[in-house]
mmCIF file of C-alpha atoms and ligand atoms in Angstrom:
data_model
loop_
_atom_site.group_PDB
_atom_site.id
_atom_site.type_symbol
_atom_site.label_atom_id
_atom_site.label_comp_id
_atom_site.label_asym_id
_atom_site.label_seq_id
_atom_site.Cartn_x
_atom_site.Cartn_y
_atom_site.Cartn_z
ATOM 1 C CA UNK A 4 -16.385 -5.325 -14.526
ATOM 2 C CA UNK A 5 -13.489 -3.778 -12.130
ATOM 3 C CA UNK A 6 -10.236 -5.782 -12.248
ATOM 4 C CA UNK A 7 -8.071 -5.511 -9.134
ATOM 5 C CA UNK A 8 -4.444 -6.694 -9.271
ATOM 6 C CA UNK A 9 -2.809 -7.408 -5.747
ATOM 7 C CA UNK A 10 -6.413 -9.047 -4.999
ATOM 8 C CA UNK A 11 -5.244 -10.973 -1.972
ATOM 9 C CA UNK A 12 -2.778 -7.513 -0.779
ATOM 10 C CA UNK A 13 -3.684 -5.239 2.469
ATOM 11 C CA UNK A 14 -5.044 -2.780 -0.186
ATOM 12 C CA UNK A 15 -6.167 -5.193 -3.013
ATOM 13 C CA UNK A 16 -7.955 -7.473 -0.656
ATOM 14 C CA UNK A 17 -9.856 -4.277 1.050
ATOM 15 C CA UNK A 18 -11.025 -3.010 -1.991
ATOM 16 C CA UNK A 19 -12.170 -5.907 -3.554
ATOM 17 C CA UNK A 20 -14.292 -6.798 -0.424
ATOM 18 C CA UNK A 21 -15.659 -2.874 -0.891
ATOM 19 C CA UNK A 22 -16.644 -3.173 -4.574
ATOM 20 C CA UNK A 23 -18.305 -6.409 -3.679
ATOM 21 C CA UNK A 24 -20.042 -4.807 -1.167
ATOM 22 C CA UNK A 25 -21.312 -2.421 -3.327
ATOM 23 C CA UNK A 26 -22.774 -5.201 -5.871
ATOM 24 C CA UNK A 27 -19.895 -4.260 -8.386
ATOM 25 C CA UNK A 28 -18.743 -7.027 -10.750
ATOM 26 C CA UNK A 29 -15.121 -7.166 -9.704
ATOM 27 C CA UNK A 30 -12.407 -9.274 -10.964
ATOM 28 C CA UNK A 31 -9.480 -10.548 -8.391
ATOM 29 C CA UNK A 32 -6.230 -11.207 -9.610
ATOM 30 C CA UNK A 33 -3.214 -12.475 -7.583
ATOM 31 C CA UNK A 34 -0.602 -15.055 -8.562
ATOM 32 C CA UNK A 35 -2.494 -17.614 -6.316
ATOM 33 C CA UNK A 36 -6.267 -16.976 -7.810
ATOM 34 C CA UNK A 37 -7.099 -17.239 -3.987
ATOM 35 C CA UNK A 38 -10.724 -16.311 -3.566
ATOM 36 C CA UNK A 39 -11.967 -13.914 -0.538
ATOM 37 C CA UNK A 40 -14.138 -15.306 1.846
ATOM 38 C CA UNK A 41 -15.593 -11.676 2.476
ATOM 39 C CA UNK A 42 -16.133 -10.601 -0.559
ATOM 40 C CA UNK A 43 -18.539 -13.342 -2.510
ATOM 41 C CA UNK A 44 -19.582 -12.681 -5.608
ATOM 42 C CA UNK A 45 -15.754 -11.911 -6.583
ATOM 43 C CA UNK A 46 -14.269 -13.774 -9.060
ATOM 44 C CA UNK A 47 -10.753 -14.830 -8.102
ATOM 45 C CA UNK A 48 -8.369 -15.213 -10.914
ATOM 46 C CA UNK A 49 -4.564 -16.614 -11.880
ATOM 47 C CA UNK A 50 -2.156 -13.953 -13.334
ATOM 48 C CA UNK A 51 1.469 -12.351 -12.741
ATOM 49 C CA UNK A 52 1.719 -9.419 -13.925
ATOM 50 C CA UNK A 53 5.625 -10.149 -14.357
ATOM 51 C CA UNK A 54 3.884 -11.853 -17.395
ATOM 52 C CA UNK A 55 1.701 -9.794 -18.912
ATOM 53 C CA UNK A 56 0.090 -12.739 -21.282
ATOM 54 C CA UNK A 57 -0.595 -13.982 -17.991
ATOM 55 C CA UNK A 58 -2.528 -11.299 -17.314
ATOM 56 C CA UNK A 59 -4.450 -10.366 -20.877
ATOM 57 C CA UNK A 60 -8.002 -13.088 -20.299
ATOM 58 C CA UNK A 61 -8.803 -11.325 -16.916
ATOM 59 C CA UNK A 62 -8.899 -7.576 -18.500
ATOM 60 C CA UNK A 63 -12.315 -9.385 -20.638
ATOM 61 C CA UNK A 64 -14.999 -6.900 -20.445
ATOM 62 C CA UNK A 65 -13.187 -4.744 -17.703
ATOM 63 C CA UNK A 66 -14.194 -0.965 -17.877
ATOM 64 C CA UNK A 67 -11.799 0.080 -14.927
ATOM 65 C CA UNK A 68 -8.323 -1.188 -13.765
ATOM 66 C CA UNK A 69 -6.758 -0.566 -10.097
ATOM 67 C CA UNK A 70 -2.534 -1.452 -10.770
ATOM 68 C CA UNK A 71 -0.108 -2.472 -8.474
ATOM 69 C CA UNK A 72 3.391 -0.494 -9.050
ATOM 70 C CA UNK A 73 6.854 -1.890 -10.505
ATOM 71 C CA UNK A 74 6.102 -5.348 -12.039
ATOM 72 C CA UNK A 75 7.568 -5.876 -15.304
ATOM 73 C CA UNK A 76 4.648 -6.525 -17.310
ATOM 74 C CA UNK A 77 3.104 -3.195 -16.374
ATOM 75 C CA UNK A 78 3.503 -1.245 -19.664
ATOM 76 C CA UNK A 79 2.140 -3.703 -21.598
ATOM 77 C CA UNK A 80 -0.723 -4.711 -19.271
ATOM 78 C CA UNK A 81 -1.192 -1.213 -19.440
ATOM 79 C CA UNK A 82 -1.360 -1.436 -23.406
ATOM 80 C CA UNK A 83 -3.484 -4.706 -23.499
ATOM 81 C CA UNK A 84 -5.997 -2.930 -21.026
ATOM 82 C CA UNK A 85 -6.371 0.020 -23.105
ATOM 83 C CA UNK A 86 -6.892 -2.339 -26.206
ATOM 84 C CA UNK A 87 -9.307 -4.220 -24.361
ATOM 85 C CA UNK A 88 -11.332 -0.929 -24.283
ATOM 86 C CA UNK A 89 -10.564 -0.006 -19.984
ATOM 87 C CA UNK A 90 -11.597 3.257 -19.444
ATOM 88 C CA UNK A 91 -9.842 4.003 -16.130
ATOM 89 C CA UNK A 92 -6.878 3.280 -14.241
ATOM 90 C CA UNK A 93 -6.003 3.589 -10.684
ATOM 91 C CA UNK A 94 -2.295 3.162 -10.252
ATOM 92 C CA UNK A 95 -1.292 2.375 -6.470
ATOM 93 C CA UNK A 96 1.631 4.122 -6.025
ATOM 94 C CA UNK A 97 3.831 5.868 -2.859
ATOM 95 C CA UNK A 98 4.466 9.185 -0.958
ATOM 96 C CA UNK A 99 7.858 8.942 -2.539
ATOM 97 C CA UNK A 100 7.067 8.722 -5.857
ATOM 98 C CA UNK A 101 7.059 13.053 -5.188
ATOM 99 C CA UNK A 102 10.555 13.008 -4.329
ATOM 100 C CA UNK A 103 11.165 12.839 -8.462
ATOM 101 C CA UNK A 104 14.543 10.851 -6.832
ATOM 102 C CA UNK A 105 14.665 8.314 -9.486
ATOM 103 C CA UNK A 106 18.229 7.216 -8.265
ATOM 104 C CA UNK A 107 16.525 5.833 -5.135
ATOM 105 C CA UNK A 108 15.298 2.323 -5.739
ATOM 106 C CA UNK A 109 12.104 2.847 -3.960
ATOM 107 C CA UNK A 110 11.234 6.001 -5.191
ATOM 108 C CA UNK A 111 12.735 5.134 -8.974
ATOM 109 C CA UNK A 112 10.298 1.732 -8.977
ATOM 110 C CA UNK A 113 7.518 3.590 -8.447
ATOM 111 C CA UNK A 114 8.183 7.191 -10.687
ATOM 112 C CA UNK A 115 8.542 4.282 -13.669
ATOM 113 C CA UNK A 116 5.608 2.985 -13.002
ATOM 114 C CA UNK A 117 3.636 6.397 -12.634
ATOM 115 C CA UNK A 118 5.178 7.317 -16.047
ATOM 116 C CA UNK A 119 4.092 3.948 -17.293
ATOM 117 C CA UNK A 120 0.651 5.694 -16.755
ATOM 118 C CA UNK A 121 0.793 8.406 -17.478
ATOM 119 C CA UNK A 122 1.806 7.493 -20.786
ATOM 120 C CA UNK A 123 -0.373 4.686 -21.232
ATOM 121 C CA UNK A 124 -3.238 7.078 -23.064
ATOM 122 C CA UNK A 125 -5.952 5.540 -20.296
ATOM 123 C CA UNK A 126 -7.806 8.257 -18.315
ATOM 124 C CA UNK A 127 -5.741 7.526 -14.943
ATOM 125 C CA UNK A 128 -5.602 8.412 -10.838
ATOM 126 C CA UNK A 129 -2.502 7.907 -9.116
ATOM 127 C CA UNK A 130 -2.558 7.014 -4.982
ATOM 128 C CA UNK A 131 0.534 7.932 -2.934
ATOM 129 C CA UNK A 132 0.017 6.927 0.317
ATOM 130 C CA UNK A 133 2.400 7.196 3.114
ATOM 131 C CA UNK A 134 3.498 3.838 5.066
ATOM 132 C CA UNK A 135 0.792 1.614 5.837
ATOM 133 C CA UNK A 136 -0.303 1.214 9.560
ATOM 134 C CA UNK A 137 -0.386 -3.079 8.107
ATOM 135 C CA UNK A 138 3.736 -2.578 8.444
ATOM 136 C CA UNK A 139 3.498 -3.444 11.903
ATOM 137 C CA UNK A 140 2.488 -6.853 11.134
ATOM 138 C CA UNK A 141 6.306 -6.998 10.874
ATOM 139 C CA UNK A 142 6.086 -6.933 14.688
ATOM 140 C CA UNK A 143 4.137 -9.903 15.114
ATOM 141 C CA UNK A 144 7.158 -12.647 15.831
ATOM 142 C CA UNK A 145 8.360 -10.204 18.448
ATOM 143 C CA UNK A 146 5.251 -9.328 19.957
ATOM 144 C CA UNK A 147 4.586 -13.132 20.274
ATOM 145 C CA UNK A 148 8.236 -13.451 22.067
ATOM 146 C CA UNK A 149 8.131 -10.646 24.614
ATOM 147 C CA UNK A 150 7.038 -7.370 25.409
ATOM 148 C CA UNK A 151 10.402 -5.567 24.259
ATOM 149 C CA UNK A 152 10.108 -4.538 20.195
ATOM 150 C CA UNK A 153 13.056 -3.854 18.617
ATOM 151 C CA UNK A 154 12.008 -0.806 16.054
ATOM 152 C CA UNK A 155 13.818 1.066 13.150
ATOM 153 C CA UNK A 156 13.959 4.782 13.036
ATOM 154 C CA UNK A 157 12.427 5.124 16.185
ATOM 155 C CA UNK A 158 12.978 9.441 16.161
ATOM 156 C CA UNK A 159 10.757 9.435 12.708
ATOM 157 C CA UNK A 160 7.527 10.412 13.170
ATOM 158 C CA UNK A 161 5.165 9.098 9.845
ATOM 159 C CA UNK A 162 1.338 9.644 9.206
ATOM 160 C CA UNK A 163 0.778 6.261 8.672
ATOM 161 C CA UNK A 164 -2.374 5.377 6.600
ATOM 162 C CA UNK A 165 -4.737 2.119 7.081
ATOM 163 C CA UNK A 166 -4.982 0.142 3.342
ATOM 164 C CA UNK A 167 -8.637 0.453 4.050
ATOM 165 C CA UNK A 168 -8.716 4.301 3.560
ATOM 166 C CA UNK A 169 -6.447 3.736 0.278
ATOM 167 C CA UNK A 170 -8.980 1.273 -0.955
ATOM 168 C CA UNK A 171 -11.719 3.201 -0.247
ATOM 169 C CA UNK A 172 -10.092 6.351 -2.335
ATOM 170 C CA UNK A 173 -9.742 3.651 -5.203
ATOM 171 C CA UNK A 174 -12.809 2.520 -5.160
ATOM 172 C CA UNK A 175 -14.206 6.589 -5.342
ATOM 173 C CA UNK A 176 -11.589 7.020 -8.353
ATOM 174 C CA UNK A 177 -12.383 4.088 -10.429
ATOM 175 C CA UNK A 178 -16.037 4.128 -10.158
ATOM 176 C CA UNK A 179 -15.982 7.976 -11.066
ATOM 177 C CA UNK A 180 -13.968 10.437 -13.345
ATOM 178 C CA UNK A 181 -13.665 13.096 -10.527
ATOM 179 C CA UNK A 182 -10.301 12.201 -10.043
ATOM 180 C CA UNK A 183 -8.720 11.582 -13.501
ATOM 181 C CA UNK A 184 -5.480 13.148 -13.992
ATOM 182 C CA UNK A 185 -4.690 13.543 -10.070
ATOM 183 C CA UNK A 186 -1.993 12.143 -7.990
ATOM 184 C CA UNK A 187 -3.943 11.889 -4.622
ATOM 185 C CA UNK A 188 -1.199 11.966 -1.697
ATOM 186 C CA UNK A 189 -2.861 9.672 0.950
ATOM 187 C CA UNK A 190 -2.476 10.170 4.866
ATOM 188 C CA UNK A 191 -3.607 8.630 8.150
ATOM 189 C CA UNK A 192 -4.859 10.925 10.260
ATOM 190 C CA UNK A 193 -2.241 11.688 12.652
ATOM 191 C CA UNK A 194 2.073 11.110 12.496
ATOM 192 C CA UNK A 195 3.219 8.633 15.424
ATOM 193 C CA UNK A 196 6.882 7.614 16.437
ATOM 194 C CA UNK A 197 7.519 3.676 15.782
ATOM 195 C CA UNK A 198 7.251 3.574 19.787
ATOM 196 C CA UNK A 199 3.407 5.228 20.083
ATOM 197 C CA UNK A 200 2.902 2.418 17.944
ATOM 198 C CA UNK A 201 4.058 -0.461 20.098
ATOM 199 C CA UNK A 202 2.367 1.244 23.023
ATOM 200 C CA UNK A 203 -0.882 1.090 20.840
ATOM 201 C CA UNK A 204 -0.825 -2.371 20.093
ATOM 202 C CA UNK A 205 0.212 -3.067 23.883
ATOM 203 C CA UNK A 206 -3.218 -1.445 24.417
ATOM 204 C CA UNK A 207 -5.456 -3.107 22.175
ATOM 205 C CA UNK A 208 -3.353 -6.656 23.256
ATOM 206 C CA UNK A 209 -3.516 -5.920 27.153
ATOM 207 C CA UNK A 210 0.423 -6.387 27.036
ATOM 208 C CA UNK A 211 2.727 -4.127 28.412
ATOM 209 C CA UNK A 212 4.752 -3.755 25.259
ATOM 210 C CA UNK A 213 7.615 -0.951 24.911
ATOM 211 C CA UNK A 214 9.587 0.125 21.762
ATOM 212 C CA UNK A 215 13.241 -0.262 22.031
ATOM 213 C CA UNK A 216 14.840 1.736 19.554
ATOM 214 C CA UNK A 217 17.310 0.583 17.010
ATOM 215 C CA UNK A 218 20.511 2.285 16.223
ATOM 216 C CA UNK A 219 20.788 3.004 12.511
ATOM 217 C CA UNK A 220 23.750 0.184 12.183
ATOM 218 C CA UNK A 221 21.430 -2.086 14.022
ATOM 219 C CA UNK A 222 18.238 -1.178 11.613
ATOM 220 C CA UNK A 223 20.934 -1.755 8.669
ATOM 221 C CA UNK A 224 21.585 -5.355 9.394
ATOM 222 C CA UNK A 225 18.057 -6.010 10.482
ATOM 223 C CA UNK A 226 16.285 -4.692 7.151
ATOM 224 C CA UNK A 227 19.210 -6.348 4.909
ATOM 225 C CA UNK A 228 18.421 -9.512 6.447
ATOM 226 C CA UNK A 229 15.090 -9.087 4.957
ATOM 227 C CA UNK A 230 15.399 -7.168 1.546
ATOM 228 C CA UNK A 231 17.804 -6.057 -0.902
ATOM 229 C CA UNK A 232 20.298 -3.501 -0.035
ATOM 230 C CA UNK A 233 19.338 -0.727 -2.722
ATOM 231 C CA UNK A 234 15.639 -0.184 -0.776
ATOM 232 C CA UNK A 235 17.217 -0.489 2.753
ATOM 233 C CA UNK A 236 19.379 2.644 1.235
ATOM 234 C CA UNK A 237 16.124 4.115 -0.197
ATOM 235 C CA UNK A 238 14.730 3.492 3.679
ATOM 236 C CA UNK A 239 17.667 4.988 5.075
ATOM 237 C CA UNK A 240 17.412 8.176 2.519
ATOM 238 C CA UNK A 241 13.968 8.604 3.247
ATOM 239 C CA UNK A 242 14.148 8.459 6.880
ATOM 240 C CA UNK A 243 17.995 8.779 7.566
ATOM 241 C CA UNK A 244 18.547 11.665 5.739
ATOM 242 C CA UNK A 245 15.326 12.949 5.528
ATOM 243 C CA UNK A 246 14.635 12.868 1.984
ATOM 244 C CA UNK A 247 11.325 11.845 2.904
ATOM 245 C CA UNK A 248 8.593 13.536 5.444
ATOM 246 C CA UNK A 249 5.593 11.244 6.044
ATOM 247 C CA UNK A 250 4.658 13.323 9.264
ATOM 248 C CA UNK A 251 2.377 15.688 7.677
ATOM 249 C CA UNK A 252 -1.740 14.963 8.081
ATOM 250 C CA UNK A 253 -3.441 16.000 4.656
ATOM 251 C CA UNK A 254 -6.885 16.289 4.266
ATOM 252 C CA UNK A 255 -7.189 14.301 1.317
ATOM 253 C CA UNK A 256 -9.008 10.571 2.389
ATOM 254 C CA UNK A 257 -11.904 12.945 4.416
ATOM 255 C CA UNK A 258 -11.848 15.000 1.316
ATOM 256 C CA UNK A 259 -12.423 11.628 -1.318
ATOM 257 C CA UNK A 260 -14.571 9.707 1.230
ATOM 258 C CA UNK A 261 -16.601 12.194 3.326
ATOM 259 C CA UNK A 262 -15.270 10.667 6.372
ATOM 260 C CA UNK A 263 -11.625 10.770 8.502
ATOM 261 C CA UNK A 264 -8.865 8.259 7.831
ATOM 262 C CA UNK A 265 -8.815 5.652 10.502
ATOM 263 C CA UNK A 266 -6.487 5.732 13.754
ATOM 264 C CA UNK A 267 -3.814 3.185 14.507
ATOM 265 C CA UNK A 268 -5.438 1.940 17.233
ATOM 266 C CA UNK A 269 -8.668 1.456 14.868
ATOM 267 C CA UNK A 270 -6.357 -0.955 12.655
ATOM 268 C CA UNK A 271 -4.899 -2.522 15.755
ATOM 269 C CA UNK A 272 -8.009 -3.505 17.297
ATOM 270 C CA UNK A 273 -9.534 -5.054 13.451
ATOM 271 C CA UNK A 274 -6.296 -6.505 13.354
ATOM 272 C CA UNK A 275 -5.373 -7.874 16.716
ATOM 273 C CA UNK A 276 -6.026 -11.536 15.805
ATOM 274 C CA UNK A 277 -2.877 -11.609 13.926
ATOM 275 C CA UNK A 278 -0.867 -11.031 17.185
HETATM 276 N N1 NAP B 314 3.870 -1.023 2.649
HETATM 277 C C1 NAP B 314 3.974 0.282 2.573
HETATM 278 O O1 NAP B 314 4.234 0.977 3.579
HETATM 279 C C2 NAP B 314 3.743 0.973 1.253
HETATM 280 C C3 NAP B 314 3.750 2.369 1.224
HETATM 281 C C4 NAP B 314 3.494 3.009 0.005
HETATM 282 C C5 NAP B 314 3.250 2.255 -1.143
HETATM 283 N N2 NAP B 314 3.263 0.892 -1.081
HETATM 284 C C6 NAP B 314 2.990 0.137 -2.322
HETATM 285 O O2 NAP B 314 1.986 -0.811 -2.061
HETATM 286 C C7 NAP B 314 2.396 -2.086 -2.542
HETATM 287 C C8 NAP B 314 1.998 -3.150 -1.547
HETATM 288 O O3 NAP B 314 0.618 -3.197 -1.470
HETATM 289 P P1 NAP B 314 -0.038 -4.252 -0.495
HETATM 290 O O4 NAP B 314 0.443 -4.008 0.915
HETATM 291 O O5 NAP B 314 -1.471 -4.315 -0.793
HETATM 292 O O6 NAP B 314 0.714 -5.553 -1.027
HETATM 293 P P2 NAP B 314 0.833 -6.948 -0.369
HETATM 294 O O7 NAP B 314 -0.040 -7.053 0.832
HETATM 295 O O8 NAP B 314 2.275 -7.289 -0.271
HETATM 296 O O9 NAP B 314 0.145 -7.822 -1.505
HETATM 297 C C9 NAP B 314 0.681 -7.971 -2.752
HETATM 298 C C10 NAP B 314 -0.424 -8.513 -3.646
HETATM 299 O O10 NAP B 314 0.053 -8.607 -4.982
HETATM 300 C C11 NAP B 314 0.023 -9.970 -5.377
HETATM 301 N N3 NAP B 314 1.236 -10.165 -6.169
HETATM 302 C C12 NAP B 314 2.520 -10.180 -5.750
HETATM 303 N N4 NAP B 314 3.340 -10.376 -6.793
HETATM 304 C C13 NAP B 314 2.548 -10.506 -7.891
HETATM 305 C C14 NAP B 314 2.795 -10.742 -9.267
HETATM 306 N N5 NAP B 314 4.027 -10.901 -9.769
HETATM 307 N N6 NAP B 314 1.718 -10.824 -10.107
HETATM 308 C C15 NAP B 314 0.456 -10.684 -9.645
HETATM 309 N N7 NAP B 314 0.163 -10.442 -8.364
HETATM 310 C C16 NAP B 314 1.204 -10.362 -7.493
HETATM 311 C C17 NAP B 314 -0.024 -10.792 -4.088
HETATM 312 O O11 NAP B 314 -0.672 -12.048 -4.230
HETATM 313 P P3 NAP B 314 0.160 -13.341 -4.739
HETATM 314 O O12 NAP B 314 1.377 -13.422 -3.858
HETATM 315 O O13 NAP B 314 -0.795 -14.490 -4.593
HETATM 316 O O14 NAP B 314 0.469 -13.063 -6.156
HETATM 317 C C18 NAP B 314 -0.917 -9.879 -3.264
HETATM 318 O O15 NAP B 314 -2.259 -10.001 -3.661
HETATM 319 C C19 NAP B 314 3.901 -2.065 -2.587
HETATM 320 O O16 NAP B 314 4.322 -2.926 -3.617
HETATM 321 C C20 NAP B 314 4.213 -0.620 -2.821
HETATM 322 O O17 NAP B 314 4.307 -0.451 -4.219
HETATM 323 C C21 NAP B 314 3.506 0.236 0.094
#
């Protein structure tokens, strides 16, 4: 049995439908306990892993655990897994986490939780994958208002990655022990300004959509509306100051999966429903 926490997430719910695919027993945990309709044969279960007792009935006969980063439970999920005899543990983690900043929130959530692992005495495979091409469902209000789409950090180019091709690396590293011990850093295959982006989806959505370009005090007041203000500083260290580069291609998801990352306008066009 393979447990995966963040069941119902971009990555979670990708992976699950994989391992189902593949006739795995696999576990599906989310707060909810919402069950996939494309992957049947899962079983969907309760748990928050902000409460670890929450969590300790679904890790039952599990050999191999994929982890979502930073909830509070995590180090002693980690040490009810290993009790409940898990053999492997595939953290999902960020690009950022190889910063080593821990004073940035974003980066500091997820080096905790890496060293959570890492000291958890499980056999373990950490995934940092740069921002996932699923962001620009952020877009989707705008998109459905007008053609214009307001976008931060529009001179930052990032290598954004589909949550398919990180689900299909965790499915490699938790059915196998070739990548125990590694942190795999996880890349689309090719870096794209916020506005290539827009254009893409315009594409796909036979709109004429165009990118306009936020200025940073703009993008401040827009992401603060939306999240707390230590990870829009951790978003404007990253990408501000450039603490950060997401614009390099590695090899690393063709290497794992024997076959190239998807393109944006690959996840555009599965995706372009939700527009
Ligand atoms: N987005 C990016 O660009 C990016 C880049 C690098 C790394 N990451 C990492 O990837 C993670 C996001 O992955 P994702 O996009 O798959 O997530 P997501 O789509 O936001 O899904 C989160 C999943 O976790 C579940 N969940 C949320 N809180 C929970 C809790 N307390 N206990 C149990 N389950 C909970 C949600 O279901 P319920 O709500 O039903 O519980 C859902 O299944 C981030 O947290 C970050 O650590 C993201």
């Amino acid at each position: 049995m393979i447990l995966v926490t963040g069941a119902t997430g971009n990555v979670g719910a990708e992976l699950v439908r994989a391992l189902a695919q593949l006739g795995e027993p696999v576990r599906a945990l989310s707060r909810s306990g919402r069950a996939d309709e494309g992957a049947p044969g899962a079983e969907a279960v309760a748990g928050d892993l902000n409460r670890p007792e929450t969590v300790r009935n679904a890790l039952d006969g599990v050999r191999a655990l994929f982890l979502m980063s930073g909830y509070g439970g995590q180090r002693e999920i980690l040490a009810d897994a290993r009790a409940a005899g898990v053999r492997r543990v595939v953290m999902l983690s960020g690009k950022s986490a190889g910063t080593g900043d821990t004073g940035n929130a974003v980066a500091g959530y997820l080096i905790d939780a890496e060293t959570a692992v890492r000291e958890s005495g499980l056999p373990w495979t950490l995934l940092r994958p740069t921002s996932f091409m699923s962001n620009a469902l952020r877009l989707v209000d705008q998109i459905r208002k007008g053609d214009a789409v307001r976008v931060p950090f529009p001179d930052v180019y990032t290598a954004d990655i589909d949550p398919y091709d990180i689900a299909q690396v965790a499915l490699t590293a938790l059915l196998s022990d070739a990548y125990a011990g590694r942190a795999l850093e996880l890349t689309g295959p090719e870096a794209l300004l916020p506005a290539d982006r827009v254009r893409v989806l315009g594409e796909v959505l036979g709109r004429k959509l165009h990118a306009v370009g936020l200025t940073h005090e703009e993008a401040r007041i827009e992401l603060e509306a939306g999240m707390p203000k230590p990870y829009v500083d951790a978003f404007f260290s990253f990408f501000v100051d450039g603490t950060l580069d997401e614009s390099v291609v590695l090899p690393t998801v063709q290497e794992v999966t024997g076959r190239a990352p998807r393109t944006f306008a690959e996840w555009a066009r599965g995706h372009a429903e939700a527009f």
